[in-house]
Amino acid sequence: MRTGRSMWPTAGPLLVALALVGCASAPPGPVADLAIDNVNVIDTRTGAVAVSRTILIAGERIEAVVPAGSRSLATRRVDGKGAWAIPGLWDAHLHLLQDDAGSALRTAPTLPGYGITHVRDMGSSAAALQAFRAAEPTIEGPVVLASGPTFWAIELPYGDKSQQRLVAPDADMDAQVGQAAALGADFIKVYAGFGPERLEALANAARRTGLPLAGHAQSGLDLDAQARLGLSTIEHLETSTFAGCGVDPDVYFDRIIAARFGGSGETIPDITADFAADLDRPACVAMFERAAAAGLAITPTLEATLLPPSLVRGLAETLPPDQRESCDVYLRGFGDLTPTSETRYLAAGAALLGMIREAGVPLLAGTDAPAFCGTPGPSLARELRLLGEAGLTPLEVLQSATLNPARALGFSDSLGAVAPGREAHVLLLGGNPLDSPAAYARPVGLFTQGRWRDEGDLDRLRLPSSD
């Protein structure tokens, strides 16, 4: 993983220099490498906006945020033109390496065009991870946290077997985790079939190796118990995420699999609505509160699990031919969907997410792209829009792609805010994201990994069909 960190001091020399400006002893020549003038800086913790500011960057660190017009020394200045400044965005659930390293190396340089500076890659083959790590220094893309092959304890009728590590009941967990670490994995992703004892063994092995544990909720175990065992994040609004809410999630999971892959005749919207209606809401909220207290965060991936079919049909036409089949699989699960059924489906999704939000579980923005109908890059702006439509406040939407992943993934001291001492991943938006999530689709400037890109540069990076 390229961290984007540098050896620059965390604030101090430049602040001293600023205090000396205008004095006889002031040092001649520039101090900051870049000054981004005339921007409105949003505090990702509170939503407060510091109007008309200048961001001063030295190396790859933010040295100061000062009122615009302050006397400050910089090698280069750019005019932010009144844009809104936020940290670079995370896609906390992406499958960048899903196909192969070649595809990832072509896609990664496009992601900064969408304001994405950090991604968590949630599963790949060992060969793809190794090849990508070898070539990663030669490309200008986001910082990538990667899991490599995901850990499975059972086999399911889908998924690329080269991207799976099937763990036998008597497997040496330390050896299994050690092999993943040797490939260059930054964390361990658990997929399915781990009961309490095996999940605890995996979590302990990951802890001894120094790798976080993330992944899907395991059936038969409440989320708070999984969090106490060591799971740091849970992925998707799957039925297993709601274990401990008064129903058997496996019954609904089997119905969804039959609808999606077995032609059962049921539709996923109807199953989802039934599931949401059958849950014991007070029990759910209490369980999620315990999970939040244990340190758990959740990546709901609405782009993959609750994308409105009416929107999907338009998206399918824009996808490359090799991805349309995956999108068609998604659509087949909806059958002949009526407007009433779609409304009920979206309301069910909002209810599921609402229980998690009410309990105070931190939410992370992730797209699961290119699963189903998603596309790495443009899918993130849709995910943020969907989170807002499902009930998150504009500040909560912003936090899901900035502050929350920084905290949940171990970067709370270096990322997640535009503030002195933080790594300089600064995204400028043409609109205020606290007014409308549509602002995320309009990045107008980005500084990341030592390079400034203006709006034209970002336009050229983006995929031709995404605007």
Short mmCIF file of C-alpha atoms in Angstrom, two decimals:
data_model
loop_
_atom_site.label_atom_id
_atom_site.label_comp_id
_atom_site.label_asym_id
_atom_site.label_seq_id
_atom_site.Cartn_x
_atom_site.Cartn_y
_atom_site.Cartn_z
CA MET A 1 0.00 0.00 0.00
CA ARG A 2 1.25 3.47 -0.85
CA THR A 3 0.34 5.51 2.19
CA GLY A 4 0.82 8.93 0.65
CA ARG A 5 2.65 9.94 3.81
CA SER A 6 5.78 12.06 3.70
CA MET A 7 8.50 13.10 6.11
CA TRP A 8 7.30 16.70 6.23
CA PRO A 9 6.80 18.09 9.74
CA THR A 10 3.21 18.37 10.89
CA ALA A 11 2.84 22.14 11.27
CA GLY A 12 5.12 24.58 12.82
CA PRO A 13 7.80 25.91 10.46
CA LEU A 14 5.28 27.51 8.15
CA LEU A 15 3.26 28.99 11.01
CA VAL A 16 6.41 30.57 12.39
CA ALA A 17 7.24 31.93 8.94
CA LEU A 18 3.75 33.38 8.62
CA ALA A 19 4.16 35.16 11.93
CA LEU A 20 7.38 36.68 10.68
CA VAL A 21 6.02 37.94 7.37
CA GLY A 22 6.41 41.69 7.30
CA CYS A 23 9.17 41.67 9.93
CA ALA A 24 12.75 42.55 9.15
CA SER A 25 13.83 39.04 10.08
CA ALA A 26 11.33 37.30 7.78
CA PRO A 27 13.07 34.66 5.64
CA PRO A 28 13.14 35.49 1.93
CA GLY A 29 11.58 33.20 -0.69
CA PRO A 30 8.72 30.69 -0.61
CA VAL A 31 7.87 28.44 2.33
CA ALA A 32 4.78 26.46 1.25
CA ASP A 33 4.87 24.47 -1.97
CA LEU A 34 1.24 25.24 -2.82
CA ALA A 35 -1.38 27.71 -1.68
CA ILE A 36 -5.00 26.98 -2.63
CA ASP A 37 -6.67 30.37 -2.31
CA ASN A 38 -10.31 31.41 -1.96
CA VAL A 39 -11.99 28.19 -0.81
CA ASN A 40 -14.66 27.37 1.77
CA VAL A 41 -13.35 24.65 4.08
CA ILE A 42 -15.93 22.26 5.54
CA ASP A 43 -15.27 20.78 8.99
CA THR A 44 -16.12 17.10 8.57
CA ARG A 45 -16.87 16.71 12.29
CA THR A 46 -19.39 19.51 12.73
CA GLY A 47 -20.34 20.73 9.27
CA ALA A 48 -19.12 24.23 10.08
CA VAL A 49 -17.84 26.11 7.04
CA ALA A 50 -14.76 28.33 7.26
CA VAL A 51 -15.51 30.81 4.48
CA SER A 52 -12.84 32.30 2.22
CA ARG A 53 -9.75 30.42 3.31
CA THR A 54 -6.32 29.60 1.92
CA ILE A 55 -4.94 26.08 2.35
CA LEU A 56 -1.14 25.96 2.57
CA ILE A 57 0.55 22.68 1.64
CA ALA A 58 4.19 21.72 2.14
CA GLY A 59 5.21 18.44 0.56
CA GLU A 60 2.26 16.16 1.15
CA ARG A 61 1.04 17.73 4.40
CA ILE A 62 -1.38 20.51 5.14
CA GLU A 63 0.66 23.09 7.04
CA ALA A 64 -1.99 25.73 7.68
CA VAL A 65 -5.49 26.91 6.84
CA VAL A 66 -5.58 30.72 7.03
CA PRO A 67 -7.99 33.48 6.00
CA ALA A 68 -7.78 34.25 2.30
CA GLY A 69 -5.78 37.39 1.74
CA SER A 70 -3.38 36.63 4.58
CA ARG A 71 0.22 37.27 3.69
CA SER A 72 1.64 33.83 3.04
CA LEU A 73 4.61 32.52 1.11
CA ALA A 74 4.20 29.75 -1.46
CA THR A 75 6.02 28.52 -4.53
CA ARG A 76 2.73 28.18 -6.39
CA ARG A 77 -0.76 29.57 -5.90
CA VAL A 78 -4.03 28.39 -7.42
CA ASP A 79 -7.38 30.14 -7.22
CA GLY A 80 -10.08 27.95 -5.71
CA LYS A 81 -12.74 30.33 -7.08
CA GLY A 82 -15.01 29.93 -4.07
CA ALA A 83 -15.16 26.12 -4.25
CA TRP A 84 -15.88 23.94 -1.22
CA ALA A 85 -12.87 22.08 0.18
CA ILE A 86 -13.23 18.64 1.74
CA PRO A 87 -10.87 15.69 2.18
CA GLY A 88 -10.41 13.36 -0.77
CA LEU A 89 -13.11 10.70 -0.95
CA TRP A 90 -12.97 7.03 0.05
CA ASP A 91 -14.66 4.21 -1.78
CA ALA A 92 -14.51 1.83 1.16
CA HIS A 93 -15.80 -1.20 -0.75
CA LEU A 94 -14.45 -1.52 -4.27
CA HIS A 95 -13.34 -4.45 -6.42
CA LEU A 96 -10.60 -2.70 -8.33
CA LEU A 97 -8.57 -5.90 -8.70
CA GLN A 98 -11.55 -8.14 -9.42
CA ASP A 99 -10.62 -8.92 -13.02
CA ASP A 100 -6.83 -8.73 -13.13
CA ALA A 101 -3.95 -6.38 -12.43
CA GLY A 102 -4.00 -5.02 -15.98
CA SER A 103 -7.60 -3.88 -15.63
CA ALA A 104 -6.85 -2.38 -12.22
CA LEU A 105 -3.84 -0.49 -13.54
CA ARG A 106 -6.01 1.01 -16.28
CA THR A 107 -8.86 1.90 -13.93
CA ALA A 108 -6.93 3.23 -10.93
CA PRO A 109 -5.64 6.40 -12.67
CA THR A 110 -9.22 7.39 -13.57
CA LEU A 111 -10.42 7.40 -9.94
CA PRO A 112 -8.90 10.74 -8.88
CA GLY A 113 -11.06 12.25 -11.63
CA TYR A 114 -14.04 11.47 -9.39
CA GLY A 115 -12.36 12.87 -6.28
CA ILE A 116 -11.41 9.40 -5.00
CA THR A 117 -8.07 9.37 -3.21
CA HIS A 118 -8.42 6.16 -1.16
CA VAL A 119 -10.04 2.81 -1.85
CA ARG A 120 -10.43 -0.45 -0.02
CA ASP A 121 -10.20 -3.34 -2.47
CA MET A 122 -12.40 -6.13 -1.14
CA GLY A 123 -11.06 -9.23 -2.85
CA SER A 124 -8.84 -10.41 -5.66
CA SER A 125 -6.74 -13.33 -6.77
CA ALA A 126 -3.27 -13.65 -5.31
CA ALA A 127 -1.75 -13.13 -8.74
CA ALA A 128 -3.68 -9.90 -9.33
CA LEU A 129 -2.65 -8.46 -5.97
CA GLN A 130 1.01 -9.30 -6.43
CA ALA A 131 1.12 -7.91 -9.97
CA PHE A 132 -0.68 -4.74 -8.92
CA ARG A 133 1.62 -4.15 -5.97
CA ALA A 134 4.65 -4.53 -8.24
CA ALA A 135 3.34 -1.99 -10.77
CA GLU A 136 1.58 0.36 -8.33
CA PRO A 137 4.50 2.82 -7.97
CA THR A 138 4.36 3.51 -11.72
CA ILE A 139 0.77 4.83 -11.77
CA GLU A 140 -0.92 7.92 -10.37
CA GLY A 141 -3.99 6.52 -8.71
CA PRO A 142 -5.55 6.41 -5.25
CA VAL A 143 -4.05 4.86 -2.14
CA VAL A 144 -5.22 1.22 -2.22
CA LEU A 145 -5.85 -0.97 0.82
CA ALA A 146 -6.29 -4.53 -0.43
CA SER A 147 -7.34 -7.85 1.05
CA GLY A 148 -6.25 -10.31 -1.62
CA PRO A 149 -8.23 -13.58 -1.67
CA THR A 150 -11.20 -13.59 0.70
CA PHE A 151 -11.59 -16.21 3.44
CA TRP A 152 -14.42 -18.72 3.01
CA ALA A 153 -15.35 -21.60 5.31
CA ILE A 154 -18.06 -22.96 2.98
CA GLU A 155 -18.63 -23.01 -0.76
CA LEU A 156 -21.49 -21.04 -2.33
CA PRO A 157 -22.77 -21.21 -5.93
CA TYR A 158 -21.14 -17.98 -7.08
CA GLY A 159 -17.85 -16.13 -7.03
CA ASP A 160 -14.49 -16.52 -8.72
CA LYS A 161 -12.68 -19.40 -7.01
CA SER A 162 -9.27 -17.84 -7.73
CA GLN A 163 -10.27 -14.98 -5.44
CA GLN A 164 -11.28 -17.25 -2.57
CA ARG A 165 -9.25 -18.89 0.18
CA LEU A 166 -11.29 -21.92 1.29
CA VAL A 167 -10.30 -22.59 4.90
CA ALA A 168 -10.64 -26.20 6.06
CA PRO A 169 -12.01 -26.89 9.56
CA ASP A 170 -8.58 -27.97 10.83
CA ALA A 171 -6.61 -25.24 9.04
CA ASP A 172 -3.79 -23.42 10.80
CA MET A 173 -5.22 -19.89 10.94
CA ASP A 174 -1.85 -18.29 11.64
CA ALA A 175 -0.45 -19.89 8.50
CA GLN A 176 -3.46 -18.85 6.43
CA VAL A 177 -3.26 -15.23 7.59
CA GLY A 178 0.52 -15.22 7.19
CA GLN A 179 0.17 -16.24 3.56
CA ALA A 180 -2.22 -13.37 2.95
CA ALA A 181 0.17 -10.92 4.59
CA ALA A 182 3.03 -12.21 2.44
CA LEU A 183 1.01 -11.38 -0.68
CA GLY A 184 0.79 -7.74 0.39
CA ALA A 185 -2.67 -7.77 1.98
CA ASP A 186 -3.51 -4.82 4.24
CA PHE A 187 -6.42 -6.59 5.95
CA ILE A 188 -8.27 -9.89 6.01
CA LYS A 189 -11.73 -10.16 4.48
CA VAL A 190 -13.97 -12.90 5.80
CA TYR A 191 -16.80 -14.00 3.53
CA ALA A 192 -18.99 -16.86 4.71
CA GLY A 193 -19.34 -19.92 6.91
CA PHE A 194 -17.30 -19.02 9.99
CA GLY A 195 -18.96 -20.03 13.24
CA PRO A 196 -18.04 -18.45 16.58
CA GLU A 197 -14.98 -20.61 17.32
CA ARG A 198 -13.47 -20.39 13.84
CA LEU A 199 -14.20 -16.67 13.56
CA GLU A 200 -12.47 -16.11 16.89
CA ALA A 201 -9.47 -18.15 15.72
CA LEU A 202 -9.28 -16.14 12.50
CA ALA A 203 -9.62 -12.84 14.36
CA ASN A 204 -6.87 -13.81 16.81
CA ALA A 205 -4.55 -14.85 13.98
CA ALA A 206 -5.20 -11.59 12.15
CA ARG A 207 -4.54 -9.63 15.34
CA ARG A 208 -1.23 -11.43 15.91
CA THR A 209 -0.20 -10.62 12.34
CA GLY A 210 -1.24 -6.99 12.70
CA LEU A 211 -3.96 -7.11 10.06
CA PRO A 212 -7.51 -5.80 10.64
CA LEU A 213 -10.44 -8.15 10.02
CA ALA A 214 -13.41 -7.04 7.91
CA GLY A 215 -16.09 -8.67 5.82
CA HIS A 216 -19.56 -10.13 5.73
CA ALA A 217 -21.61 -10.83 8.82
CA GLN A 218 -21.44 -14.51 9.72
CA SER A 219 -24.74 -16.28 10.31
CA GLY A 220 -25.54 -17.64 13.74
CA LEU A 221 -23.78 -14.85 15.58
CA ASP A 222 -25.06 -11.39 16.50
CA LEU A 223 -23.12 -8.43 15.13
CA ASP A 224 -22.08 -7.15 18.52
CA ALA A 225 -20.49 -10.52 19.29
CA GLN A 226 -18.67 -10.46 15.94
CA ALA A 227 -17.41 -6.96 16.69
CA ARG A 228 -16.11 -8.07 20.09
CA LEU A 229 -14.30 -10.95 18.40
CA GLY A 230 -12.48 -8.51 16.14
CA LEU A 231 -14.50 -7.65 13.03
CA SER A 232 -13.90 -3.96 12.38
CA THR A 233 -16.37 -3.45 9.54
CA ILE A 234 -19.36 -5.34 8.18
CA GLU A 235 -20.15 -5.12 4.48
CA HIS A 236 -23.58 -4.78 2.85
CA LEU A 237 -27.15 -4.70 4.11
CA GLU A 238 -27.40 -8.47 3.82
CA THR A 239 -29.83 -10.54 5.82
CA SER A 240 -26.98 -11.84 8.00
CA THR A 241 -26.21 -8.25 9.02
CA PHE A 242 -29.51 -8.32 10.90
CA ALA A 243 -28.95 -11.53 12.88
CA GLY A 244 -30.24 -10.91 16.38
CA CYS A 245 -33.26 -8.98 15.15
CA GLY A 246 -35.88 -11.60 15.87
CA VAL A 247 -35.93 -13.58 12.60
CA ASP A 248 -33.77 -16.26 10.99
CA PRO A 249 -31.79 -14.38 8.32
CA ASP A 250 -30.77 -17.59 6.54
CA VAL A 251 -34.37 -18.21 5.49
CA TYR A 252 -34.48 -14.89 3.64
CA PHE A 253 -30.94 -15.31 2.29
CA ASP A 254 -31.91 -18.64 0.72
CA ARG A 255 -34.95 -16.98 -0.88
CA ILE A 256 -32.78 -14.20 -2.33
CA ILE A 257 -30.27 -16.68 -3.78
CA ALA A 258 -33.13 -18.69 -5.30
CA ALA A 259 -34.63 -15.56 -6.82
CA ARG A 260 -31.34 -14.27 -8.22
CA PHE A 261 -29.80 -17.50 -9.47
CA GLY A 262 -32.47 -20.20 -9.35
CA GLY A 263 -35.49 -18.68 -11.05
CA SER A 264 -37.75 -19.18 -8.04
CA GLY A 265 -40.34 -16.69 -9.29
CA GLU A 266 -40.05 -14.46 -6.25
CA THR A 267 -38.70 -10.95 -6.63
CA ILE A 268 -35.94 -9.48 -4.49
CA PRO A 269 -38.00 -6.35 -3.68
CA ASP A 270 -40.79 -8.48 -2.22
CA ILE A 271 -38.34 -10.59 -0.21
CA THR A 272 -36.56 -7.47 1.06
CA ALA A 273 -39.82 -5.82 2.05
CA ASP A 274 -40.99 -8.97 3.85
CA PHE A 275 -37.67 -9.18 5.68
CA ALA A 276 -37.75 -5.55 6.83
CA ALA A 277 -41.35 -5.91 8.01
CA ASP A 278 -40.61 -9.06 10.01
CA LEU A 279 -37.67 -7.64 11.98
CA ASP A 280 -38.05 -6.68 15.63
CA ARG A 281 -37.00 -3.03 15.36
CA PRO A 282 -36.30 -2.38 19.07
CA ALA A 283 -34.22 -5.56 19.29
CA CYS A 284 -32.38 -4.54 16.12
CA VAL A 285 -31.54 -1.06 17.34
CA ALA A 286 -30.35 -2.42 20.69
CA MET A 287 -28.13 -4.97 18.94
CA PHE A 288 -26.63 -2.32 16.65
CA GLU A 289 -26.03 -0.05 19.67
CA ARG A 290 -23.99 -2.83 21.26
CA ALA A 291 -22.11 -3.32 17.99
CA ALA A 292 -21.33 0.39 17.77
CA ALA A 293 -20.06 0.35 21.36
CA ALA A 294 -17.76 -2.53 20.39
CA GLY A 295 -16.26 -0.40 17.61
CA LEU A 296 -18.06 -1.75 14.55
CA ALA A 297 -18.67 0.25 11.35
CA ILE A 298 -20.90 -0.82 8.45
CA THR A 299 -20.52 -0.30 4.70
CA PRO A 300 -24.09 -0.58 3.35
CA THR A 301 -23.19 -0.54 -0.40
CA LEU A 302 -26.61 0.71 -1.51
CA GLU A 303 -25.28 0.93 -5.06
CA ALA A 304 -25.16 -2.87 -5.11
CA THR A 305 -28.04 -3.80 -2.82
CA LEU A 306 -30.66 -1.06 -3.09
CA LEU A 307 -30.14 0.55 -6.48
CA PRO A 308 -33.60 1.43 -7.83
CA PRO A 309 -34.47 -0.75 -10.83
CA SER A 310 -35.79 2.29 -12.71
CA LEU A 311 -32.30 3.79 -12.48
CA VAL A 312 -30.59 0.50 -13.30
CA ARG A 313 -32.34 0.17 -16.64
CA GLY A 314 -30.82 3.43 -17.79
CA LEU A 315 -27.40 2.53 -16.43
CA ALA A 316 -27.28 -0.84 -18.15
CA GLU A 317 -27.13 0.80 -21.55
CA THR A 318 -23.96 2.71 -20.58
CA LEU A 319 -21.99 -0.30 -19.35
CA PRO A 320 -19.30 -2.10 -21.35
CA PRO A 321 -20.52 -5.35 -22.94
CA ASP A 322 -18.59 -7.57 -20.52
CA GLN A 323 -20.43 -6.04 -17.56
CA ARG A 324 -23.95 -6.02 -18.93
CA GLU A 325 -24.44 -9.68 -18.05
CA SER A 326 -23.79 -8.91 -14.37
CA CYS A 327 -26.24 -6.02 -14.53
CA ASP A 328 -28.82 -8.25 -16.22
CA VAL A 329 -28.48 -10.72 -13.32
CA TYR A 330 -29.28 -7.86 -10.94
CA LEU A 331 -32.32 -6.84 -12.98
CA ARG A 332 -33.66 -10.40 -13.27
CA GLY A 333 -34.11 -10.45 -9.51
CA PHE A 334 -36.77 -7.76 -9.86
CA GLY A 335 -39.05 -9.49 -12.34
CA ASP A 336 -41.89 -7.34 -13.66
CA LEU A 337 -41.59 -4.71 -10.98
CA THR A 338 -44.49 -2.32 -10.48
CA PRO A 339 -44.02 1.25 -9.22
CA THR A 340 -45.75 0.22 -6.00
CA SER A 341 -43.33 -2.67 -5.47
CA GLU A 342 -40.34 -0.42 -6.14
CA THR A 343 -41.60 2.14 -3.63
CA ARG A 344 -42.09 -0.61 -1.04
CA TYR A 345 -38.60 -1.94 -1.78
CA LEU A 346 -36.90 1.42 -1.33
CA ALA A 347 -38.87 2.09 1.86
CA ALA A 348 -37.70 -1.27 3.21
CA GLY A 349 -34.10 -0.38 2.43
CA ALA A 350 -34.45 2.98 4.16
CA ALA A 351 -35.93 1.22 7.20
CA LEU A 352 -33.02 -1.22 7.37
CA LEU A 353 -30.46 1.56 7.10
CA GLY A 354 -32.44 3.70 9.53
CA MET A 355 -32.07 1.15 12.33
CA ILE A 356 -28.30 1.17 11.91
CA ARG A 357 -28.17 4.96 11.78
CA GLU A 358 -30.43 5.33 14.82
CA ALA A 359 -28.08 3.10 16.80
CA GLY A 360 -25.10 5.32 15.99
CA VAL A 361 -23.11 2.80 13.96
CA PRO A 362 -20.62 4.68 11.73
CA LEU A 363 -21.46 4.24 8.05
CA LEU A 364 -18.84 4.00 5.31
CA ALA A 365 -19.47 4.86 1.66
CA GLY A 366 -18.65 1.92 -0.61
CA THR A 367 -19.99 0.88 -3.98
CA ASP A 368 -19.10 -2.81 -4.52
CA ALA A 369 -18.32 -1.77 -8.11
CA PRO A 370 -18.02 -3.32 -10.62
CA ALA A 371 -20.47 -5.79 -9.10
CA PHE A 372 -23.84 -5.87 -10.82
CA CYS A 373 -24.37 -2.44 -12.41
CA GLY A 374 -21.63 -0.43 -10.72
CA THR A 375 -18.64 1.26 -12.34
CA PRO A 376 -15.53 2.16 -10.34
CA GLY A 377 -15.48 5.93 -10.12
CA PRO A 378 -18.92 7.25 -11.09
CA SER A 379 -20.66 4.79 -8.77
CA LEU A 380 -19.43 6.65 -5.69
CA ALA A 381 -21.41 9.83 -6.43
CA ARG A 382 -24.51 7.63 -6.89
CA GLU A 383 -23.81 5.86 -3.60
CA LEU A 384 -23.63 9.18 -1.79
CA ARG A 385 -26.87 10.29 -3.40
CA LEU A 386 -28.56 7.02 -2.39
CA LEU A 387 -27.37 7.42 1.20
CA GLY A 388 -28.98 10.84 1.29
CA GLU A 389 -32.21 9.55 -0.21
CA ALA A 390 -32.25 6.75 2.40
CA GLY A 391 -32.29 9.27 5.25
CA LEU A 392 -28.74 10.37 6.06
CA THR A 393 -28.21 14.08 6.63
CA PRO A 394 -25.86 15.90 4.22
CA LEU A 395 -23.18 15.98 6.93
CA GLU A 396 -23.57 12.24 7.54
CA VAL A 397 -23.23 11.61 3.81
CA LEU A 398 -20.02 13.66 3.76
CA GLN A 399 -18.67 11.84 6.80
CA SER A 400 -19.37 8.44 5.22
CA ALA A 401 -16.77 9.11 2.52
CA THR A 402 -14.24 11.07 4.57
CA LEU A 403 -14.18 11.12 8.37
CA ASN A 404 -15.79 7.75 9.09
CA PRO A 405 -13.48 5.59 6.94
CA ALA A 406 -10.45 7.45 8.28
CA ARG A 407 -11.53 6.61 11.83
CA ALA A 408 -12.74 3.06 11.17
CA LEU A 409 -9.71 2.02 9.13
CA GLY A 410 -7.03 3.40 11.41
CA PHE A 411 -6.16 6.77 9.87
CA SER A 412 -7.90 9.15 12.26
CA ASP A 413 -4.71 11.12 12.94
CA SER A 414 -3.71 11.58 9.30
CA LEU A 415 -6.85 11.63 7.16
CA GLY A 416 -10.50 12.64 7.28
CA ALA A 417 -10.15 16.42 7.66
CA VAL A 418 -8.71 19.46 5.90
CA ALA A 419 -6.62 20.62 8.84
CA PRO A 420 -3.00 21.36 9.75
CA GLY A 421 -0.90 18.24 10.18
CA ARG A 422 -3.15 16.01 8.06
CA GLU A 423 -2.04 14.40 4.83
CA ALA A 424 -2.85 16.70 1.94
CA HIS A 425 -5.66 15.00 0.05
CA VAL A 426 -7.82 18.04 -0.69
CA LEU A 427 -10.86 17.88 -2.97
CA LEU A 428 -12.60 20.98 -4.29
CA LEU A 429 -16.28 20.76 -5.24
CA GLY A 430 -18.11 23.28 -7.38
CA GLY A 431 -21.17 23.10 -5.12
CA ASN A 432 -21.74 22.79 -1.40
CA PRO A 433 -22.23 19.10 -0.50
CA LEU A 434 -24.10 20.19 2.63
CA ASP A 435 -26.77 21.61 0.31
CA SER A 436 -26.96 18.75 -2.18
CA PRO A 437 -25.16 15.45 -2.78
CA ALA A 438 -25.15 16.39 -6.46
CA ALA A 439 -22.00 18.36 -5.61
CA TYR A 440 -19.98 15.13 -5.44
CA ALA A 441 -20.47 14.63 -9.17
CA ARG A 442 -18.74 17.95 -9.87
CA PRO A 443 -15.13 17.93 -8.62
CA VAL A 444 -13.26 21.03 -9.76
CA GLY A 445 -9.84 20.52 -8.21
CA LEU A 446 -7.80 17.93 -6.35
CA PHE A 447 -4.47 17.81 -4.55
CA THR A 448 -3.30 14.32 -3.70
CA GLN A 449 0.04 12.52 -3.46
CA GLY A 450 1.97 15.68 -4.17
CA ARG A 451 0.12 16.74 -7.32
CA TRP A 452 -2.45 19.43 -8.06
CA ARG A 453 -5.09 18.79 -10.73
CA ASP A 454 -7.52 21.45 -11.92
CA GLU A 455 -11.01 20.89 -13.30
CA GLY A 456 -9.75 20.26 -16.82
CA ASP A 457 -7.27 17.67 -15.57
CA LEU A 458 -10.02 15.86 -13.67
CA ASP A 459 -12.32 15.93 -16.70
CA ARG A 460 -9.62 14.24 -18.77
CA LEU A 461 -9.11 11.51 -16.16
CA ARG A 462 -12.74 10.45 -15.97
CA LEU A 463 -14.20 7.69 -18.08
CA PRO A 464 -15.59 9.05 -21.37
CA SER A 465 -19.14 7.82 -20.73
CA SER A 466 -19.41 8.89 -17.09
CA ASP A 467 -20.41 12.55 -17.47
#
